[in-house]
XYZ file of N, CA and C in Angstrom:
627
model
N 25.135 127.516 19.644
C 23.748 127.736 18.581
C 23.766 126.300 18.116
N 22.907 125.849 17.123
C 22.355 124.133 17.116
C 22.289 125.003 15.032
N 23.070 124.731 14.255
C 23.711 125.070 13.085
C 22.999 123.705 12.046
N 21.998 123.671 11.198
C 22.101 123.095 10.245
C 21.422 123.637 9.205
N 22.111 123.385 8.079
C 22.183 123.360 6.694
C 22.082 122.275 6.034
N 21.069 121.800 5.516
C 21.257 120.242 4.874
C 19.671 119.540 3.790
N 19.986 118.897 3.222
C 18.513 118.459 2.297
C 19.148 117.239 2.225
N 17.569 116.217 2.314
C 18.011 114.930 2.227
C 16.608 114.860 1.886
N 16.584 113.697 0.794
C 15.327 113.410 0.325
C 15.498 112.112 0.633
N 13.368 112.267 0.676
C 13.069 111.168 1.879
C 11.432 111.049 1.061
N 10.897 110.215 1.494
C 9.699 109.380 0.526
C 8.597 109.965 1.736
N 7.949 110.457 1.679
C 7.434 110.805 2.831
C 5.896 111.098 2.308
N 4.749 111.692 3.110
C 2.978 111.260 3.036
C 3.288 112.304 1.507
N 3.929 113.216 0.553
C 3.540 114.068 -0.219
C 4.286 113.592 -1.278
N 4.643 111.853 -0.521
C 5.705 111.520 -2.332
C 7.303 112.132 -1.539
N 8.148 111.345 -3.030
C 9.168 111.922 -3.325
C 10.123 113.441 -2.687
N 10.527 113.395 -2.363
C 11.033 114.714 -1.830
C 11.839 115.267 -1.103
N 12.313 115.960 -1.520
C 13.932 116.777 -0.588
C 13.802 117.864 0.178
N 13.828 116.847 2.096
C 13.261 118.662 2.760
C 15.350 119.010 2.970
N 14.820 119.958 2.511
C 16.116 121.429 2.871
C 15.475 122.143 4.518
N 16.547 122.263 4.547
C 17.204 122.706 6.174
C 17.592 123.755 6.343
N 18.231 124.874 6.248
C 18.548 126.565 7.133
C 18.415 126.358 7.784
N 18.832 126.971 9.324
C 18.455 127.997 10.303
C 19.481 127.248 11.275
N 19.253 127.471 12.040
C 19.997 127.900 13.878
C 18.951 127.733 14.806
N 19.080 127.181 15.551
C 18.172 127.026 16.922
C 19.373 127.528 18.563
N 18.391 127.437 19.042
C 19.339 128.601 20.405
C 19.493 127.393 21.450
N 20.809 127.821 22.018
C 20.884 126.132 23.457
C 20.127 126.866 24.670
N 20.598 126.504 24.896
C 19.419 126.565 27.110
C 18.118 127.074 26.827
N 17.364 126.482 25.928
C 15.931 127.284 25.204
C 15.276 126.177 24.917
N 13.768 126.330 24.623
C 12.856 125.061 23.822
C 12.184 125.993 22.777
N 13.210 125.126 20.901
C 12.576 124.910 20.385
C 10.908 123.966 18.920
N 10.399 124.638 19.345
C 8.848 123.847 18.694
C 9.151 123.426 17.333
N 9.195 122.334 16.551
C 9.189 122.749 14.937
C 7.957 122.018 15.300
N 7.211 122.705 14.275
C 6.052 122.625 13.644
C 6.001 122.300 11.537
N 4.460 121.518 11.732
C 4.072 121.767 9.996
C 3.216 120.494 9.913
N 3.037 120.029 8.937
C 1.772 119.638 8.389
C 2.812 117.562 8.737
N 1.843 116.890 8.817
C 2.180 115.647 8.926
C 2.755 115.062 7.257
N 4.427 114.562 8.005
C 5.060 114.222 6.561
C 6.165 114.694 5.798
N 5.909 115.822 6.546
C 6.995 117.214 5.941
C 8.740 117.633 6.849
N 8.793 115.983 7.545
C 10.517 115.555 7.706
C 10.103 116.343 8.996
N 9.665 116.180 9.858
C 9.962 116.720 12.002
C 10.709 115.253 11.749
N 10.131 114.671 12.283
C 10.490 112.849 12.865
C 12.114 113.265 12.320
N 12.560 112.758 10.434
C 13.536 113.777 9.710
C 14.270 114.079 10.536
N 14.175 114.916 10.014
C 14.957 115.892 10.502
C 15.783 115.868 12.013
N 14.570 115.715 13.249
C 15.651 115.210 14.349
C 16.167 113.766 14.066
N 15.418 113.443 13.377
C 16.084 112.297 13.431
C 18.103 112.217 12.882
N 18.130 113.573 12.254
C 19.466 113.807 11.598
C 20.363 114.814 12.560
N 19.900 115.404 13.695
C 20.329 115.792 14.247
C 21.289 114.639 15.366
N 20.222 113.883 15.481
C 20.840 113.186 16.856
C 21.180 111.828 15.864
N 21.982 112.142 14.510
C 22.683 110.857 14.038
C 22.080 109.690 13.329
N 20.631 109.545 13.797
C 20.325 108.343 13.251
C 19.548 107.742 11.603
N 20.149 109.422 11.154
C 19.783 109.321 9.845
C 20.650 110.012 9.254
N 21.369 110.268 8.281
C 22.423 111.378 7.502
C 22.031 111.296 6.879
N 22.222 112.943 6.088
C 21.926 113.828 5.216
C 22.602 113.397 4.179
N 21.762 113.922 2.782
C 22.705 114.056 1.556
C 23.277 114.454 1.595
N 23.470 115.969 1.936
C 24.351 117.236 1.717
C 24.355 118.319 2.508
N 25.825 118.454 3.052
C 25.106 119.723 3.968
C 26.242 119.775 5.327
N 26.235 120.280 6.328
C 26.892 120.220 7.566
C 25.694 119.986 8.838
N 25.696 119.710 10.026
C 25.230 119.562 11.239
C 26.209 120.296 12.213
N 26.278 122.287 13.012
C 27.193 121.921 13.836
C 26.427 122.261 15.524
N 27.948 121.970 16.695
C 26.689 122.369 17.864
C 28.190 123.232 18.001
N 27.649 124.004 19.128
C 28.804 125.250 19.493
C 29.993 125.355 18.147
N 29.834 125.766 16.980
C 30.410 125.352 16.744
C 31.767 124.462 16.207
N 31.284 123.464 16.910
C 31.610 122.457 16.884
C 31.053 120.771 15.860
N 31.810 120.139 14.276
C 31.021 119.839 13.235
C 30.356 118.491 13.444
N 29.561 118.559 14.265
C 28.736 116.431 14.368
C 28.872 116.016 12.924
N 28.132 116.812 11.250
C 28.254 115.652 10.580
C 28.309 116.961 9.524
N 29.494 115.862 8.115
C 29.913 116.960 7.176
C 29.971 116.017 6.074
N 28.867 116.677 4.923
C 28.820 115.988 3.957
C 30.056 115.091 2.670
N 30.937 116.521 2.631
C 31.609 116.795 1.308
C 32.795 116.078 2.414
N 33.212 115.550 3.950
C 34.077 115.622 4.393
C 34.370 113.824 4.491
N 32.572 113.333 4.977
C 32.694 112.236 5.059
C 32.807 111.682 6.188
N 32.197 112.805 7.668
C 32.358 112.856 8.927
C 31.327 112.812 9.532
N 30.982 111.850 10.274
C 29.648 111.912 11.178
C 29.531 111.960 13.021
N 29.959 112.521 13.850
C 30.001 112.160 14.939
C 28.911 111.551 15.713
N 29.545 110.116 15.886
C 28.529 109.228 16.292
C 27.628 109.432 17.910
N 26.715 108.914 17.778
C 25.627 108.988 17.982
C 25.757 108.686 19.667
N 26.429 108.006 20.146
C 26.632 107.646 21.825
C 27.679 108.996 22.294
N 28.868 109.786 21.136
C 29.063 111.037 21.664
C 28.639 111.944 21.838
N 26.980 112.402 20.845
C 26.612 113.865 21.200
C 25.881 114.565 22.018
N 25.393 113.668 23.151
C 25.066 114.037 24.691
C 23.710 113.973 24.293
N 22.818 113.294 23.512
C 21.352 113.266 22.978
C 20.621 111.935 24.064
N 19.725 112.876 23.742
C 17.760 112.440 24.764
C 16.891 112.073 24.044
N 15.946 111.625 22.999
C 14.957 111.426 22.624
C 14.695 110.508 22.892
N 13.390 111.687 23.427
C 12.001 110.636 23.075
C 10.947 110.119 22.203
N 11.252 108.758 21.402
C 10.609 108.022 19.673
C 9.240 108.710 20.438
N 8.357 108.743 19.346
C 6.898 108.387 19.181
C 6.578 107.761 19.867
N 6.961 105.722 19.629
C 6.460 105.043 19.729
C 7.123 104.755 20.455
N 8.063 105.417 22.001
C 7.869 105.198 23.156
C 9.208 104.705 22.535
N 10.225 103.146 22.457
C 11.069 102.740 22.376
C 11.044 101.900 23.187
N 10.231 100.934 24.228
C 10.656 101.151 25.202
C 11.398 99.838 25.711
N 11.988 99.565 26.776
C 11.609 97.370 26.692
C 10.753 96.848 27.230
N 10.129 95.672 26.919
C 10.042 95.395 27.702
C 9.649 94.501 28.339
N 10.965 94.183 28.536
C 11.578 93.251 29.570
C 12.375 93.523 31.403
N 12.113 95.663 31.193
C 12.650 95.969 32.101
C 11.508 97.246 32.437
N 11.142 96.882 34.411
C 10.844 97.412 34.861
C 10.492 99.231 34.477
N 9.788 99.754 35.110
C 10.385 101.577 35.557
C 11.461 101.485 35.831
N 11.692 101.304 36.642
C 12.735 101.784 37.828
C 14.041 101.423 36.713
N 14.277 100.263 36.211
C 15.440 99.233 36.056
C 15.329 100.156 34.021
N 14.296 101.234 33.926
C 14.644 101.604 32.424
C 15.198 102.964 32.579
N 15.298 103.491 33.703
C 15.633 104.575 35.076
C 17.639 104.783 34.913
N 17.734 103.013 35.811
C 18.797 102.561 35.647
C 19.634 102.591 35.028
N 18.768 102.297 33.746
C 19.602 101.782 32.345
C 20.483 103.421 32.107
N 19.866 104.309 32.515
C 20.987 106.048 32.039
C 21.620 106.490 33.025
N 21.244 105.751 35.423
C 22.274 106.468 35.259
C 21.968 105.196 36.993
N 22.970 105.102 37.246
C 23.063 104.563 38.799
C 23.314 105.579 39.895
N 22.451 107.111 39.987
C 22.267 107.675 40.893
C 20.459 107.338 41.463
N 21.231 107.023 42.376
C 19.337 106.978 43.097
C 18.714 107.889 43.487
N 19.338 108.748 43.948
C 18.230 110.126 44.249
C 18.010 110.682 42.988
N 18.992 110.398 42.277
C 18.275 111.066 40.594
C 16.972 110.519 40.370
N 17.126 109.631 40.639
C 16.323 108.729 40.080
C 14.957 108.812 40.961
N 14.823 108.708 42.506
C 13.876 109.148 42.790
C 13.446 110.001 42.578
N 14.070 111.351 42.249
C 13.879 112.891 41.753
C 13.007 113.017 40.434
N 13.279 111.930 39.601
C 12.074 111.680 37.969
C 11.484 110.643 37.868
N 11.231 110.070 39.402
C 9.785 109.229 39.326
C 8.972 110.599 40.093
N 9.655 110.307 41.251
C 8.879 112.832 41.776
C 7.892 112.916 40.902
N 9.402 113.422 39.515
C 8.721 114.501 38.530
C 7.940 114.122 37.235
N 8.144 112.656 37.171
C 6.399 111.929 36.190
C 5.137 111.101 36.772
N 5.403 111.453 38.362
C 4.297 110.847 39.048
C 4.048 109.118 38.641
N 5.644 108.523 38.882
C 5.167 107.788 38.432
C 5.912 106.437 39.796
N 5.915 106.977 41.080
C 6.732 106.810 41.939
C 6.369 104.629 42.418
N 4.708 105.120 42.199
C 4.427 104.314 42.642
C 4.325 102.922 41.378
N 4.280 103.445 40.259
C 4.314 102.697 38.550
C 6.202 101.810 39.203
N 6.763 102.477 39.843
C 8.073 101.744 39.605
C 8.505 100.433 39.306
N 7.936 99.205 39.329
C 8.288 97.912 39.822
C 7.078 97.393 38.206
N 6.357 98.122 38.098
C 5.696 97.691 36.007
C 6.204 97.331 35.281
N 6.334 96.419 34.154
C 6.821 96.614 33.180
C 5.511 96.732 32.556
N 6.861 97.986 30.906
C 5.897 98.866 29.978
C 3.945 98.104 29.579
N 3.550 96.545 29.557
C 2.631 96.173 28.632
C 1.437 96.350 29.969
N 2.307 96.959 31.620
C 1.110 97.233 33.101
C 1.081 98.603 33.001
N 1.715 98.819 31.615
C 1.491 100.220 32.095
C -0.029 100.595 31.024
N -0.211 101.950 31.315
C -1.198 102.756 29.659
C -0.611 103.560 28.826
N -0.863 103.562 28.033
C -0.556 104.861 27.047
C 0.617 105.960 27.263
N -0.473 106.995 28.621
C 0.995 107.663 28.725
C 1.187 107.937 30.361
N 0.746 106.168 30.451
C 1.506 105.865 31.768
C 3.753 105.972 30.742
N 3.059 104.984 29.450
C 4.287 104.654 28.568
C 4.582 105.884 28.370
N 4.113 107.062 27.700
C 4.826 108.248 27.713
C 5.594 108.574 28.520
N 5.058 109.091 29.874
C 5.806 109.419 30.772
C 6.986 109.274 30.747
N 7.587 107.572 30.654
C 8.308 106.653 31.200
C 9.140 106.904 30.077
N 9.171 107.213 29.104
C 10.018 107.409 28.165
C 10.569 108.678 28.232
N 9.748 110.086 28.712
C 10.504 110.513 28.676
C 11.684 110.519 29.205
N 11.704 109.929 31.463
C 12.381 109.847 32.569
C 13.506 109.406 31.565
N 13.463 108.382 30.673
C 14.183 107.597 30.296
C 15.687 108.816 28.924
N 14.731 109.264 28.832
C 15.414 110.107 27.958
C 16.525 110.790 28.810
N 15.715 111.519 29.752
C 16.201 112.197 31.031
C 17.004 111.853 31.827
N 17.754 110.188 32.377
C 17.729 110.173 32.582
C 19.565 109.672 32.890
N 19.926 110.327 31.631
C 21.386 110.519 31.031
C 22.173 111.719 31.103
N 20.824 112.731 32.329
C 20.882 114.577 31.834
C 21.814 114.962 30.378
N 20.928 114.472 29.832
C 21.295 115.142 27.986
C 21.519 117.187 27.999
N 22.960 116.891 27.380
C 22.676 118.684 27.284
C 21.457 119.427 25.716
N 21.366 118.257 25.235
C 20.354 118.676 24.267
C 19.376 116.960 24.267
N 18.234 117.434 24.075
C 16.811 116.658 24.831
C 15.559 117.020 22.759
N 14.938 115.489 22.231
C 14.919 115.928 21.451
C 13.730 115.074 21.434
N 12.870 116.156 20.828
C 11.190 115.038 21.643
C 10.263 114.918 20.001
N 9.631 113.744 20.385
C 8.924 113.583 18.902
C 7.801 113.426 19.771
N 6.651 114.398 19.665
C 5.274 114.293 19.684
C 4.910 113.913 21.273
N 5.857 114.462 22.332
C 5.749 114.006 24.235
C 4.794 113.677 25.064
N 3.962 114.407 23.853
C 2.714 114.279 25.391
C 1.068 113.979 24.920
N 1.524 113.551 23.249
C -0.057 113.181 23.226
C -0.434 112.583 23.682
N -0.301 111.749 24.696
C -1.140 110.256 25.243
C -1.984 111.014 26.381
N -1.194 112.057 27.039
C -1.834 112.722 28.156
C -3.291 113.431 28.225
N -3.664 113.390 29.188
C -4.862 114.402 29.588
C -4.261 115.892 29.936
N -4.739 116.514 29.616
C -4.003 117.935 29.429
C -4.187 118.863 30.815
N -5.199 117.730 32.256
C -4.447 118.178 33.405
C -3.109 117.501 33.394
N -2.774 116.746 33.618
C -1.558 115.750 33.826
C -0.709 116.421 32.554
N -0.883 116.795 31.044
C 0.216 117.877 30.458
C 0.665 118.461 31.119
N -0.454 119.655 31.857
C 0.295 121.234 32.491
C 1.005 120.807 33.023
N 1.039 119.640 34.703
C 1.170 119.806 35.318
C 2.740 119.106 34.964
N 2.809 118.092 34.383
C 4.808 117.481 33.134
C 5.069 118.976 32.889
N 4.673 119.297 32.119
C 5.335 120.655 31.225
C 5.508 121.648 31.923
N 5.486 121.842 33.593
C 5.512 122.796 35.016
C 6.565 122.702 35.380
N 6.835 121.162 35.461
C 8.383 119.983 35.978
C 8.806 120.055 35.136
N 9.194 119.835 33.982
C 10.017 119.982 32.629
C 10.581 121.651 32.646
N 9.919 122.419 32.897
C 10.096 123.695 33.141
C 11.406 123.744 33.512
N 11.106 124.075 34.711
C 12.406 124.214 35.728
C 13.293 123.285 36.009
N 12.792 122.090 35.483
C 13.969 121.305 34.981
C 15.141 121.359 34.260
N 14.721 121.389 32.961
C 15.669 122.014 31.694
C 15.951 123.827 32.364
N 15.896 124.550 33.182
C 16.099 125.661 33.641
C 17.663 125.204 34.519
N 17.686 124.031 35.929
C 17.889 123.649 36.076
C 19.342 123.105 35.937
N 18.669 122.601 34.868
C 19.731 121.289 33.547
C 20.927 121.920 32.571
N 20.135 123.659 32.312
C 20.533 124.289 30.871
C 20.303 122.766 29.539
N 19.281 122.276 29.682
C 18.568 121.209 28.799
C 18.409 122.298 27.718
N 19.112 121.386 26.249
C 18.655 122.708 25.652
C 16.874 121.554 24.374
N 16.021 122.127 24.339
C 14.992 121.099 23.883
C 14.302 121.359 22.316
N 14.936 120.438 22.102
C 13.936 120.547 20.826
C 12.733 119.884 19.873
N 11.847 119.993 20.038
C 10.144 119.356 20.066
C 9.179 119.308 18.532
N 9.308 118.128 19.003
C 7.932 118.359 17.596
C 7.042 117.538 18.227
N 5.809 118.679 17.495
C 4.641 118.636 17.935
C 3.586 118.704 17.323
N 1.792 118.509 17.026
C 0.993 119.021 16.318
C -0.045 120.321 17.529
N 0.274 120.081 19.048
C -0.141 120.915 19.497
C 0.751 122.089 20.750
N 0.060 122.879 20.451
C 0.260 124.245 21.373
C 0.082 124.128 22.930
N 2.031 122.978 22.966
C 2.134 123.073 24.254
C 3.309 124.189 25.050
N 3.321 124.589 26.128
C 3.646 125.727 26.744
C 4.176 125.621 27.743
N 5.337 125.781 27.136
C 6.364 125.398 29.003
C 6.742 127.192 29.740
N 6.926 127.218 30.451
C 6.186 128.391 31.751
C 7.744 128.189 32.525
N 8.121 129.602 32.297
C 9.041 129.933 32.630
C 9.761 129.580 32.456
N 10.730 129.467 30.635
C 11.086 129.432 29.747
C 11.192 129.847 28.781
N 12.469 129.996 28.531
C 12.576 130.221 26.405
C 12.617 129.698 25.560
N 11.390 130.084 24.017
C 10.995 128.852 23.455
C 10.843 129.467 22.658
N 10.881 129.180 21.578
C 11.335 129.651 20.324
C 10.066 128.869 19.298
N 9.537 129.082 18.341
C 9.031 128.211 17.482
C 10.205 128.069 15.547
N 9.809 126.588 14.590
C 10.420 126.869 13.517
C 9.368 125.908 12.637
N 8.706 126.832 11.957
C 8.025 125.261 10.790
C 8.412 125.416 10.162
N 8.621 124.311 9.101
C 9.002 122.866 7.705
C 7.988 123.614 7.367
N 7.823 124.359 6.008
C 6.412 124.609 5.932
C 6.987 124.344 3.659
N 6.351 123.591 3.142
C 6.005 123.235 2.057
C 7.270 122.389 1.557
N 7.202 121.501 0.970
C 8.460 120.700 0.398
C 9.323 120.826 0.079
N 10.646 120.940 0.556
C 11.630 121.518 0.245
C 12.528 122.918 0.680
N 11.694 123.594 1.818
C 11.969 124.955 2.026
C 12.512 124.869 2.793
């Protein structure tokens, strides 16, 4: 289980407020985090990743402490084995599609598998500026997968994809996550359904709930 009991003051859509979360997420499953814009969904993902530190509380994974405000301990981001799909993609402008994946792995067969999964084999030599928004979004997903993370955090990962492509990709990702035993926490405003994979929903409701 991923156990989170934190408080964090943030400046959101509704002004300054304290995000309070006390919950647990299942491992080897997909949890969809829902809630209105500005409620703190992205902040919660960044807290799990270690990119943002809570003001109070603890975060633990399989009973291993990742954050503890009282002792001042925070596990290093690079030691958390996390993949992160950012909402703005955060791609490297000077790297081709293939080099983005090589940044995460030197396994050529796995890179080929990822390119096929994302339907980007023919685009492997293109730079981000030569890709459409949907192609950039797929690359961001593949790059996050290239390190074979145990925990994958996804922030609105399918917003730029048309319905047909999104359905195909979700089906492929479902099987990939199952094979890799990947735990996924997904922020989305859409009703993205994963097939053949355990999925749950967690909603941030109200300011400070």
